[in-house]
Short mmCIF file of C-alpha atoms in Angstrom, two decimals:
data_model
loop_
_atom_site.label_atom_id
_atom_site.label_comp_id
_atom_site.label_asym_id
_atom_site.label_seq_id
_atom_site.Cartn_x
_atom_site.Cartn_y
_atom_site.Cartn_z
CA MET A 1 0.07 -0.12 0.07
CA PHE A 2 2.71 2.44 0.78
CA PRO A 3 5.57 1.52 -1.80
CA PHE A 4 7.87 4.41 -0.64
CA LYS A 5 7.95 2.83 2.87
CA ALA A 6 8.33 -0.86 1.28
CA LYS A 7 11.28 -0.03 -0.26
CA ALA A 8 12.64 1.90 2.38
CA ALA A 9 12.18 -1.38 4.70
CA ALA A 10 13.70 -3.88 1.66
CA ALA A 11 16.94 -1.67 1.74
CA LEU A 12 16.98 -1.74 5.31
CA LEU A 13 16.86 -5.41 5.51
CA ALA A 14 18.88 -5.98 2.58
CA ALA A 15 21.79 -3.97 4.21
CA VAL A 16 21.99 -6.71 7.11
CA SER A 17 24.67 -9.34 5.94
CA ALA A 18 27.05 -6.88 4.99
CA LEU A 19 27.74 -5.09 8.72
CA THR A 20 28.77 -6.19 11.90
CA PRO A 21 26.22 -7.04 14.57
CA LEU A 22 26.14 -4.86 17.39
CA TRP A 23 25.73 -6.40 20.82
CA ALA A 24 22.66 -5.60 22.87
CA ALA A 25 23.16 -1.68 23.99
CA GLY A 26 22.79 -2.78 27.65
CA PRO A 27 26.13 -2.63 30.05
CA ALA A 28 29.18 -2.32 28.56
CA ALA A 29 30.22 -5.60 28.85
CA ALA A 30 27.10 -6.58 26.71
CA GLN A 31 27.59 -4.00 24.14
CA GLY A 32 31.32 -4.30 22.95
CA PRO A 33 33.06 -1.81 21.22
CA GLY A 34 31.34 0.91 19.35
CA PRO A 35 31.56 4.55 18.79
CA ALA A 36 32.55 7.05 21.61
CA CYS A 37 29.48 9.24 20.84
CA ALA A 38 27.31 6.62 22.20
CA ALA A 39 29.37 4.86 24.92
CA SER A 40 28.05 6.91 28.00
CA LEU A 41 27.72 4.87 30.97
CA ALA A 42 23.76 6.34 31.55
CA PRO A 43 21.38 4.36 33.85
CA LEU A 44 19.11 2.24 31.32
CA SER A 45 15.50 1.56 31.72
CA VAL A 46 13.95 -1.48 33.10
CA GLU A 47 12.91 -2.83 30.12
CA GLU A 48 16.47 -1.73 28.60
CA SER A 49 18.28 -3.44 31.10
CA ARG A 50 16.93 -6.99 30.04
CA LEU A 51 18.87 -6.52 27.18
CA GLY A 52 21.91 -8.16 28.69
CA ALA A 53 20.29 -10.79 30.25
CA VAL A 54 21.65 -15.05 28.64
CA LEU A 55 19.44 -18.06 28.64
CA PRO A 56 21.57 -21.21 29.47
CA GLU A 57 22.03 -23.12 26.49
CA ASP A 58 19.06 -25.59 25.87
CA GLY A 59 21.13 -28.65 25.20
CA ASP A 60 23.09 -28.15 28.57
CA PRO A 61 21.59 -25.94 31.01
CA ALA A 62 24.56 -25.77 33.17
CA LYS A 63 26.29 -23.51 30.23
CA ALA A 64 25.42 -19.81 29.62
CA ALA A 65 24.08 -19.22 25.71
CA ALA A 66 26.78 -17.50 23.98
CA GLU A 67 24.56 -14.50 22.97
CA PRO A 68 22.30 -12.32 25.18
CA PHE A 69 18.72 -13.37 24.55
CA SER A 70 18.29 -9.66 22.90
CA GLN A 71 20.82 -10.25 20.62
CA GLN A 72 19.49 -13.59 19.45
CA MET A 73 15.91 -11.94 18.67
CA ILE A 74 17.51 -9.28 16.80
CA GLU A 75 19.74 -11.71 14.48
CA GLY A 76 16.87 -13.73 14.33
CA GLY A 77 14.90 -11.08 12.74
CA GLY A 78 17.27 -10.21 10.56
CA PHE A 79 17.63 -6.79 12.16
CA GLN A 80 21.23 -6.75 13.52
CA ALA A 81 22.15 -3.73 11.02
CA TYR A 82 19.66 -1.32 12.67
CA GLY A 83 21.21 -0.42 15.82
CA PRO A 84 24.96 0.18 14.17
CA ALA A 85 23.42 2.16 11.71
CA LEU A 86 21.27 4.22 13.89
CA THR A 87 24.17 5.00 16.09
CA ARG A 88 26.54 6.12 13.00
CA ALA A 89 23.42 8.30 12.24
CA LEU A 90 23.26 9.87 15.63
CA CYS A 91 27.30 10.69 15.85
CA ARG A 92 26.74 12.63 12.55
CA THR A 93 24.10 14.65 13.98
CA ARG A 94 24.62 18.15 15.04
CA THR A 95 21.09 19.37 15.94
CA LEU A 96 18.48 18.87 18.00
CA ALA A 97 15.96 19.45 14.85
CA GLY A 98 18.00 16.74 13.04
CA ALA A 99 18.09 14.57 15.96
CA ARG A 100 14.22 14.55 16.15
CA ALA A 101 13.67 14.41 12.50
CA LEU A 102 16.40 11.21 12.75
CA VAL A 103 14.23 9.22 15.28
CA GLU A 104 10.71 9.78 14.10
CA ARG A 105 12.20 8.79 10.50
CA GLU A 106 14.10 5.88 11.98
CA GLY A 107 11.48 4.24 14.32
CA ARG A 108 8.90 4.67 11.35
CA ASP A 109 11.59 2.68 9.46
CA LEU A 110 11.94 0.09 11.63
CA TRP A 111 8.31 -0.44 12.03
CA ARG A 112 8.00 -0.76 8.38
CA ALA A 113 10.53 -3.39 8.13
CA ALA A 114 8.84 -5.41 11.12
CA VAL A 115 5.39 -4.89 8.81
CA ASP A 116 7.14 -5.95 5.48
CA ARG A 117 8.76 -9.12 7.12
CA ALA A 118 5.22 -10.19 8.93
CA GLN A 119 3.59 -9.95 5.70
CA ARG A 120 6.63 -11.46 3.49
CA HIS A 121 6.81 -8.46 1.54
CA VAL A 122 10.53 -8.84 1.51
CA LYS A 123 12.68 -12.13 1.82
CA THR A 124 12.80 -13.07 5.18
CA ARG A 125 16.09 -13.00 7.15
CA GLY A 126 17.19 -14.70 10.18
CA SER A 127 16.69 -17.82 11.91
CA LEU A 128 13.13 -16.78 13.10
CA PRO A 129 9.83 -17.41 11.49
CA TYR A 130 8.45 -14.50 9.70
CA SER A 131 5.26 -14.27 11.99
CA ASP A 132 7.51 -13.73 15.37
CA ASP A 133 6.93 -10.27 16.28
CA ARG A 134 9.78 -10.13 19.36
CA PRO A 135 12.55 -8.71 16.99
CA LEU A 136 10.91 -5.54 16.68
CA TYR A 137 10.72 -5.43 20.41
CA TRP A 138 13.99 -6.04 21.17
CA THR A 139 15.49 -4.10 18.49
CA ARG A 140 13.56 -0.99 19.42
CA LEU A 141 15.01 -1.29 22.96
CA GLN A 142 18.44 -1.71 22.01
CA ALA A 143 17.28 1.60 19.71
CA THR A 144 16.22 3.73 23.06
CA ALA A 145 19.13 2.38 24.87
CA THR A 146 21.63 3.94 22.40
CA LEU A 147 19.66 7.06 22.61
CA ARG A 148 19.72 7.05 26.57
CA ARG A 149 23.63 6.60 26.05
CA TRP A 150 24.23 9.10 23.45
CA THR A 151 26.35 11.90 23.97
CA PRO A 152 25.97 14.67 21.59
CA GLY A 153 27.70 17.34 20.15
CA PHE A 154 25.59 20.04 21.35
CA ALA A 155 23.49 20.50 24.98
CA LEU A 156 20.94 18.25 25.50
CA SER A 157 18.95 18.26 28.68
CA ASP A 158 17.13 15.08 30.30
CA ALA A 159 13.56 16.36 28.92
CA ARG A 160 14.51 16.43 25.54
CA ARG A 161 16.76 13.07 25.71
CA SER A 162 13.55 12.00 27.05
CA ALA A 163 11.27 13.82 24.16
CA LEU A 164 13.70 11.99 21.65
CA ILE A 165 12.84 8.56 23.37
CA THR A 166 9.37 9.29 23.35
CA ALA A 167 9.31 10.25 19.84
CA PHE A 168 11.00 7.32 18.38
CA ASP A 169 9.28 4.92 20.67
CA ARG A 170 6.23 5.89 19.22
CA ALA A 171 6.96 5.84 15.81
CA SER A 172 8.10 2.33 16.26
CA ARG A 173 5.05 1.44 17.38
CA GLY A 174 3.08 2.52 14.32
CA MET A 175 1.62 5.40 15.77
CA THR A 176 3.02 7.84 13.12
CA ASP A 177 2.68 5.54 10.29
CA ILE A 178 -1.65 5.13 10.09
CA ARG A 179 -2.71 6.27 6.66
CA PHE A 180 -6.27 5.96 5.78
CA PRO A 181 -7.79 6.85 2.26
CA ALA A 182 -10.83 9.41 2.55
CA GLY A 183 -13.88 8.77 1.08
CA LYS A 184 -16.70 6.72 1.07
CA GLY A 185 -16.69 3.05 0.03
CA VAL A 186 -13.96 2.65 2.08
CA LYS A 187 -14.22 1.15 6.00
CA ARG A 188 -11.27 2.49 8.02
CA VAL A 189 -10.41 -0.03 11.01
CA VAL A 190 -7.87 0.54 13.45
CA MET A 191 -6.48 -2.24 15.91
CA SER A 192 -3.67 -2.41 18.56
CA GLY A 193 -1.67 -5.06 20.09
CA PHE A 194 0.82 -5.43 22.90
CA ASP A 195 4.44 -5.82 23.64
CA PRO A 196 5.80 -9.23 25.22
CA TYR A 197 5.46 -9.01 28.82
CA THR A 198 6.00 -11.24 31.90
CA LEU A 199 9.77 -11.17 30.72
CA ASP A 200 10.90 -12.31 34.27
CA GLY A 201 11.06 -15.60 35.96
CA GLY A 202 10.08 -19.11 34.59
CA THR A 203 12.32 -22.22 34.36
CA THR A 204 16.01 -21.70 35.40
CA GLY A 205 19.01 -23.73 34.66
CA SER A 206 22.30 -23.82 36.84
CA ALA A 207 24.61 -21.94 35.01
CA ALA A 208 25.46 -18.52 36.70
CA GLY A 209 24.33 -15.25 35.43
CA THR A 210 21.35 -16.65 33.14
CA VAL A 211 17.75 -15.95 33.39
CA GLY A 212 14.57 -17.74 33.50
CA ASP A 213 12.67 -18.54 30.18
CA ASN A 214 10.04 -16.15 30.37
CA ILE A 215 12.01 -13.95 28.44
CA ARG A 216 10.97 -15.89 25.73
CA HIS A 217 7.65 -14.56 25.66
CA GLY A 218 6.16 -12.72 22.82
CA ASN A 219 2.72 -11.56 22.07
CA PRO A 220 0.16 -12.95 19.98
CA SER A 221 -1.59 -9.82 19.76
CA GLY A 222 1.55 -7.58 18.64
CA ALA A 223 2.14 -10.05 15.95
CA THR A 224 -1.29 -9.65 14.97
CA ALA A 225 -0.79 -5.82 14.62
CA LEU A 226 2.27 -6.66 12.15
CA ALA A 227 0.19 -8.85 9.75
CA LEU A 228 -3.16 -6.60 9.70
CA ASP A 229 -1.19 -3.35 9.41
CA GLY A 230 -2.00 -1.26 6.22
CA THR A 231 -3.90 -4.50 4.32
CA VAL A 232 -7.16 -4.50 2.40
CA TYR A 233 -9.88 -6.49 1.74
CA ARG A 234 -13.45 -6.66 0.11
CA THR A 235 -15.84 -6.99 2.76
CA ALA A 236 -19.18 -8.86 2.74
CA ASP A 237 -21.05 -6.04 1.22
CA GLY A 238 -18.29 -5.20 -1.44
CA GLU A 239 -16.90 -2.75 0.19
CA THR A 240 -13.25 -1.93 0.73
CA ALA A 241 -12.01 -2.65 4.19
CA HIS A 242 -8.48 -0.71 4.90
CA ILE A 243 -6.62 -1.79 8.80
CA GLU A 244 -4.51 0.14 9.97
CA ALA A 245 -2.29 -1.23 13.59
CA TYR A 246 -0.10 -0.24 16.20
CA THR A 247 1.19 -1.79 19.08
CA LEU A 248 1.24 -0.35 23.01
CA PRO A 249 3.84 -0.74 25.50
CA VAL A 250 3.01 -2.75 28.83
CA ASN A 251 3.84 0.06 30.76
CA TYR A 252 1.32 2.14 32.95
CA THR A 253 3.31 5.58 32.37
CA GLU A 254 2.92 5.38 28.65
CA PHE A 255 -0.57 4.88 28.96
CA GLU A 256 -0.98 8.07 31.45
CA ALA A 257 1.10 10.01 28.81
CA GLY A 258 -1.55 9.75 26.38
CA TYR A 259 -0.28 7.01 23.94
CA LEU A 260 -3.28 5.49 23.00
CA GLU A 261 -5.41 8.65 23.16
CA ASP A 262 -2.68 10.81 20.90
CA THR A 263 -3.39 7.64 18.11
CA VAL A 264 -6.77 6.77 17.99
CA GLY A 265 -8.68 10.20 19.49
CA PRO A 266 -7.51 12.09 15.97
CA LEU A 267 -8.87 9.19 14.09
CA MET A 268 -12.06 9.55 15.43
CA ARG A 269 -12.59 13.12 15.07
CA PRO A 270 -15.39 14.03 12.36
CA GLY A 271 -13.26 13.83 8.73
CA PRO A 272 -13.02 12.15 5.44
CA ARG A 273 -10.53 9.75 7.41
CA GLN A 274 -12.59 9.08 10.41
CA VAL A 275 -12.58 5.63 11.47
CA ASP A 276 -15.57 2.70 11.25
CA ALA A 277 -13.95 0.41 14.18
CA SER A 278 -11.63 0.52 17.02
CA VAL A 279 -10.30 -2.36 18.45
CA THR A 280 -7.92 -3.67 21.06
CA VAL A 281 -6.15 -6.63 21.35
CA SER A 282 -4.19 -8.40 23.78
CA GLN A 283 -3.55 -11.78 25.02
CA ALA A 284 -5.34 -13.91 27.77
CA SER A 285 -4.75 -17.32 28.40
CA GLY A 286 -6.32 -21.01 27.38
CA SER A 287 -7.51 -21.72 23.83
CA VAL A 288 -10.10 -19.19 23.62
CA PHE A 289 -10.70 -15.59 22.29
CA ASP A 290 -12.61 -13.42 24.63
CA LEU A 291 -14.78 -10.39 23.42
CA GLU A 292 -15.00 -8.41 26.99
CA GLN A 293 -18.28 -6.41 27.52
CA TRP A 294 -17.40 -4.72 30.43
CA ASN A 295 -14.02 -2.53 30.79
CA GLY A 296 -13.05 -0.68 34.27
CA ARG A 297 -11.31 1.77 35.30
CA TYR A 298 -9.43 0.26 37.87
CA HIS A 299 -5.77 -0.63 37.40
CA GLY A 300 -2.32 -0.92 38.73
CA VAL A 301 -2.22 -4.28 40.60
CA SER A 302 0.26 -6.29 38.78
CA PRO A 303 3.63 -4.38 37.30
CA GLY A 304 4.26 -3.44 33.81
CA ASN A 305 7.40 -4.04 32.02
CA ASP A 306 8.96 -1.69 33.89
CA ASP A 307 8.01 -2.78 37.31
CA SER A 308 5.97 0.13 38.03
CA ARG A 309 2.59 -0.44 39.50
CA PRO A 310 0.37 2.37 40.84
CA CYS A 311 -2.17 0.26 42.92
CA PRO A 312 -0.83 -2.88 44.57
CA THR A 313 -2.33 -4.68 47.53
CA LEU A 314 -1.87 -3.46 50.82
CA ASN A 315 -1.73 -6.54 53.30
CA GLY A 316 -3.09 -8.72 50.89
CA ALA A 317 -6.60 -6.45 50.05
CA PRO A 318 -7.04 -3.95 47.49
CA GLN A 319 -6.45 -0.26 48.01
CA LEU A 320 -9.45 1.68 47.10
CA ALA A 321 -9.26 4.30 44.55
CA ALA A 322 -10.97 6.99 46.90
CA ASP A 323 -7.85 6.48 49.10
CA ASN A 324 -5.14 5.88 46.16
CA HIS A 325 -6.08 7.95 43.05
CA GLY A 326 -3.63 5.83 41.07
CA CYS A 327 -5.94 2.95 41.30
CA ASP A 328 -8.61 4.64 38.71
CA THR A 329 -7.11 4.99 34.91
CA ALA A 330 -6.71 9.09 34.72
CA VAL A 331 -6.75 10.59 31.00
CA VAL A 332 -4.49 13.52 30.09
CA ARG A 333 -6.16 16.73 29.72
CA ARG A 334 -5.66 17.37 26.45
CA TRP A 335 -8.32 14.28 25.98
CA GLY A 336 -10.77 15.69 28.64
CA GLY A 337 -8.93 14.66 31.73
CA PRO A 338 -10.31 16.61 34.66
CA GLU A 339 -8.49 18.84 36.67
CA GLN A 340 -9.43 16.83 39.57
CA PHE A 341 -9.67 13.48 40.42
CA GLY A 342 -13.38 12.07 40.96
CA LEU A 343 -14.85 8.40 40.79
CA THR A 344 -17.22 8.98 38.11
CA ASN A 345 -14.95 11.24 35.81
CA PRO A 346 -14.24 9.55 33.57
CA PRO A 347 -16.60 6.73 34.44
CA GLN A 348 -15.81 3.46 36.50
CA TRP A 349 -17.19 1.35 33.50
CA THR A 350 -17.41 1.05 29.73
CA THR A 351 -19.24 -1.43 27.16
CA THR A 352 -18.19 -2.44 24.22
CA THR A 353 -19.96 -1.93 20.66
CA LEU A 354 -18.03 -4.90 19.10
CA PRO A 355 -20.65 -6.90 16.91
CA VAL A 356 -20.27 -9.93 19.17
CA GLY A 357 -22.87 -11.93 18.00
CA GLN A 358 -21.82 -11.94 14.53
CA MET A 359 -17.81 -12.39 15.68
CA ILE A 360 -19.41 -15.57 17.67
CA LYS A 361 -21.94 -16.80 14.55
CA ALA A 362 -18.71 -16.28 11.93
CA ASP A 363 -17.04 -19.58 13.13
CA THR A 364 -13.59 -17.72 12.65
CA GLY A 365 -11.65 -20.80 13.28
CA ALA A 366 -12.94 -23.19 11.24
CA SER A 367 -10.52 -22.50 8.54
CA VAL A 368 -7.40 -22.19 10.81
CA PRO A 369 -5.32 -25.69 11.89
CA ARG A 370 -5.54 -26.21 15.38
CA PRO A 371 -2.06 -25.97 16.89
CA PRO A 372 -0.34 -29.02 19.15
CA GLY A 373 -2.24 -29.12 22.44
CA ASP A 374 -5.20 -26.98 21.50
CA GLU A 375 -7.39 -27.62 24.19
CA TRP A 376 -11.10 -25.94 22.82
CA PRO A 377 -13.28 -28.75 22.82
CA ASP A 378 -14.97 -28.18 19.59
CA PRO A 379 -12.04 -30.17 17.35
CA SER A 380 -13.81 -28.42 14.29
CA VAL A 381 -12.65 -25.24 15.15
CA ALA A 382 -8.93 -23.69 16.10
CA PHE A 383 -10.54 -21.85 19.05
CA GLY A 384 -13.55 -20.49 20.67
CA VAL A 385 -15.08 -17.27 20.50
CA VAL A 386 -16.86 -16.41 24.01
CA TRP A 387 -18.67 -13.24 25.40
CA HIS A 388 -16.73 -12.51 28.38
CA THR A 389 -19.22 -10.62 30.57
CA ASN A 390 -17.80 -11.42 33.83
CA TYR A 391 -16.17 -8.69 36.20
CA THR A 392 -15.48 -7.80 39.57
CA GLU A 393 -17.24 -4.56 41.48
CA PHE A 394 -16.74 -2.55 45.03
CA PRO A 395 -20.80 -2.34 45.51
CA ASP A 396 -19.72 0.23 47.66
CA CYS A 397 -16.56 2.98 46.59
CA SER A 398 -15.87 3.15 50.58
CA SER A 399 -15.24 -0.52 51.11
CA THR A 400 -12.80 -2.98 50.18
CA ALA A 401 -15.35 -5.65 50.04
CA LEU A 402 -15.86 -7.16 46.64
CA VAL A 403 -18.15 -8.93 44.40
CA THR A 404 -17.62 -10.74 41.40
CA ARG A 405 -20.64 -11.20 38.86
CA ASN A 406 -21.57 -13.31 35.39
CA SER A 407 -18.70 -15.93 36.77
CA PRO A 408 -18.30 -18.35 34.72
CA PRO A 409 -19.59 -16.39 31.81
CA PRO A 410 -21.88 -18.52 29.76
CA THR A 411 -20.31 -20.00 26.69
CA GLN A 412 -23.30 -20.48 24.42
CA TYR A 413 -24.88 -16.95 22.52
CA PRO A 414 -27.03 -15.61 23.08
CA PRO A 415 -27.14 -16.77 26.63
CA SER A 416 -30.15 -18.35 28.11
CA THR A 417 -30.19 -15.56 31.32
CA ALA A 418 -28.96 -11.75 30.47
CA PRO A 419 -25.64 -11.09 32.05
CA VAL A 420 -25.96 -8.77 35.22
CA PRO A 421 -24.76 -4.94 34.64
CA PRO A 422 -22.31 -3.12 37.00
CA ASP A 423 -24.63 -1.85 40.19
CA ALA A 424 -25.22 2.02 39.57
CA GLY A 425 -22.78 3.59 41.77
CA SER A 426 -20.37 0.72 42.19
CA CYS A 427 -16.46 1.32 41.50
CA SER A 428 -14.51 -0.95 39.21
CA TYR A 429 -12.16 -3.58 40.16
CA SER A 430 -11.31 -5.71 37.31
CA GLY A 431 -13.54 -5.59 33.76
CA GLY A 432 -13.80 -9.03 32.03
CA GLY A 433 -10.09 -8.72 30.89
CA GLY A 434 -8.82 -7.79 34.58
CA ASN A 435 -7.61 -4.77 35.68
CA TYR A 436 -4.20 -4.94 33.85
CA LEU A 437 -3.17 -3.05 30.90
CA SER A 438 -5.35 -4.96 28.46
CA ASN A 439 -8.16 -4.08 30.29
CA GLU A 440 -7.07 -0.54 30.38
CA SER A 441 -6.71 -0.21 26.28
CA GLY A 442 -10.04 -1.49 26.25
CA TYR A 443 -11.66 1.09 28.76
CA ARG A 444 -9.47 4.16 27.45
CA ASN A 445 -10.55 3.04 23.57
CA THR A 446 -14.35 2.37 24.15
CA LEU A 447 -14.21 5.88 26.43
CA LEU A 448 -12.96 7.79 23.29
CA ARG A 449 -15.87 6.23 21.61
CA ASP A 450 -18.30 7.69 24.25
CA ARG A 451 -16.60 11.13 24.31
CA MET A 452 -16.27 11.49 20.38
CA ALA A 453 -20.23 10.49 20.84
CA LEU A 454 -19.40 8.09 17.96
CA LYS A 455 -21.58 4.89 17.34
CA ILE A 456 -19.29 2.44 15.84
CA PRO A 457 -18.02 -0.94 16.49
CA ALA A 458 -15.14 -0.41 19.27
CA GLY A 459 -14.05 -2.58 22.08
CA HIS A 460 -11.53 -5.50 23.33
CA ILE A 461 -10.79 -8.90 22.11
CA HIS A 462 -8.56 -11.21 24.30
CA THR A 463 -6.45 -13.85 22.36
CA PRO A 464 -5.70 -17.41 23.77
CA ASP A 465 -1.84 -17.87 25.28
CA MET A 466 1.00 -18.38 23.02
CA GLN A 467 3.59 -19.18 25.59
CA ARG A 468 4.22 -23.06 24.34
CA PHE A 469 7.41 -24.26 23.69
CA GLU A 470 8.72 -27.86 23.20
CA ARG A 471 11.67 -27.46 25.41
CA PRO A 472 12.92 -25.06 28.38
CA PHE A 473 15.52 -22.80 26.87
CA ASP A 474 14.49 -22.87 22.83
CA VAL A 475 14.25 -19.40 21.68
CA SER A 476 11.43 -20.96 19.12
CA ASP A 477 10.44 -24.00 17.98
CA ALA A 478 7.39 -25.47 15.62
CA THR A 479 5.02 -25.66 18.39
CA PHE A 480 5.73 -21.87 19.54
CA ASP A 481 5.03 -20.62 16.09
CA ALA A 482 2.22 -23.13 15.27
CA TRP A 483 0.15 -21.16 18.31
CA ARG A 484 1.20 -17.80 16.92
CA LEU A 485 0.04 -18.42 13.74
CA ALA A 486 -3.47 -19.96 14.41
CA ILE A 487 -3.81 -17.03 16.78
CA VAL A 488 -3.00 -14.46 14.35
CA ALA A 489 -5.01 -16.13 11.77
CA GLN A 490 -8.14 -16.45 13.50
CA ALA A 491 -7.67 -12.88 15.24
CA GLY A 492 -7.69 -11.48 11.80
CA ASN A 493 -10.78 -13.39 10.87
CA LEU A 494 -12.33 -11.59 14.11
CA VAL A 495 -11.03 -8.09 12.67
CA HIS A 496 -12.45 -8.66 9.35
CA VAL A 497 -16.34 -9.84 10.93
CA VAL A 498 -15.92 -6.39 12.96
CA ALA A 499 -15.14 -4.41 9.36
CA ASP A 500 -17.65 -6.26 7.49
CA HIS A 501 -20.31 -4.78 10.48
CA SER A 502 -18.83 -1.46 10.73
#
């Protein structure tokens, strides 16, 4: 769809084999020799500090792998040229304006390279399957670590450096790459995926200095975003559907900074390119796609990838938003956030407007091969699709007493008994998708829809869990890839159903 971007991405990938790999931009011992302009010892972020993490060898867990896991991902995706090229370009940059233009361009190019690899627009380089979402994540972190340790030839304040990192981060997520055609006869659908998460812990080996195998995690929602971005197809009624995608970080900090609203909000405003549907997607568990009915405002119990969590439990009990305003999702003021905290502004609950019945009836898993170990009881489909109506609330916002409704949610649609909605005046504890960042993406997206007074499909889809490996420390294998391919295929089918009914 964008030949100039595809050409740039192809050129980036074609240069890979001619350049010396750059080791993960983490501690100096892991980084190896490099230009002095990017060799400071400035502290890295929590996420960037994982760049030097090493797995045990799969064949001998008493030995450490020869390379950090991040480098295995970067090389496995064929992106080892990207870090050195960015470093050289930074070393040649002489002005703040030039640096801003550089990071925005390089971020977009990285995103396009990842999309083109996932959609096989270019020859697949590296040892990892074309569908793997992890090379993008680890290459992005390598780049932000380089920016953090870059010493330019001009004055650069901490605030301006942070702004450059943010500009790169957003661009490398596809947030500045969304280009919808204008006019009638086109259905415009935007969808989001997520980074890998829960990267610490897991099975360990005996090799000194190695980490648990959770660091191998990918995210099928991120892989779906790469597979769908910029794609076009003919809908059931003969119109053209155009899908644009982006990925979100698994961090509260960036959400609170308006990452989602700044991406989706402009697309919901009136105009010739206004979206017809907006879908958020993330990973859950099991062998089922959950279509979340209610999204809750409460968040922050579990830590993000940066280890931050604004609302941990206290002595095993949940905190109340009335006591800790960090427990409630806050909207930045440029998107209607209130000047002062309130329990009803924004509201405690939002709901889906996705075409749930049609998404279930469409039998989206019938054409998808079942991956090994699929537990869904119907063998004629890859995964089930369920209307997920459960949630947990504080019926009294001044008491920590919790009530869970509609649990377990019905597996038949329509259910024999209508689900019970949240009590009037209640406060949320968790939506159907919990109180982590997946639920928050659904909440923020549907809140935008409501504040824009749009009558469009908007809501959240939870995918099955992809983290299934044949051996403890293999970085990839056939089972892991089969689950990703199956989830991405059925998720794409579900997004197409949303487009058909938008």
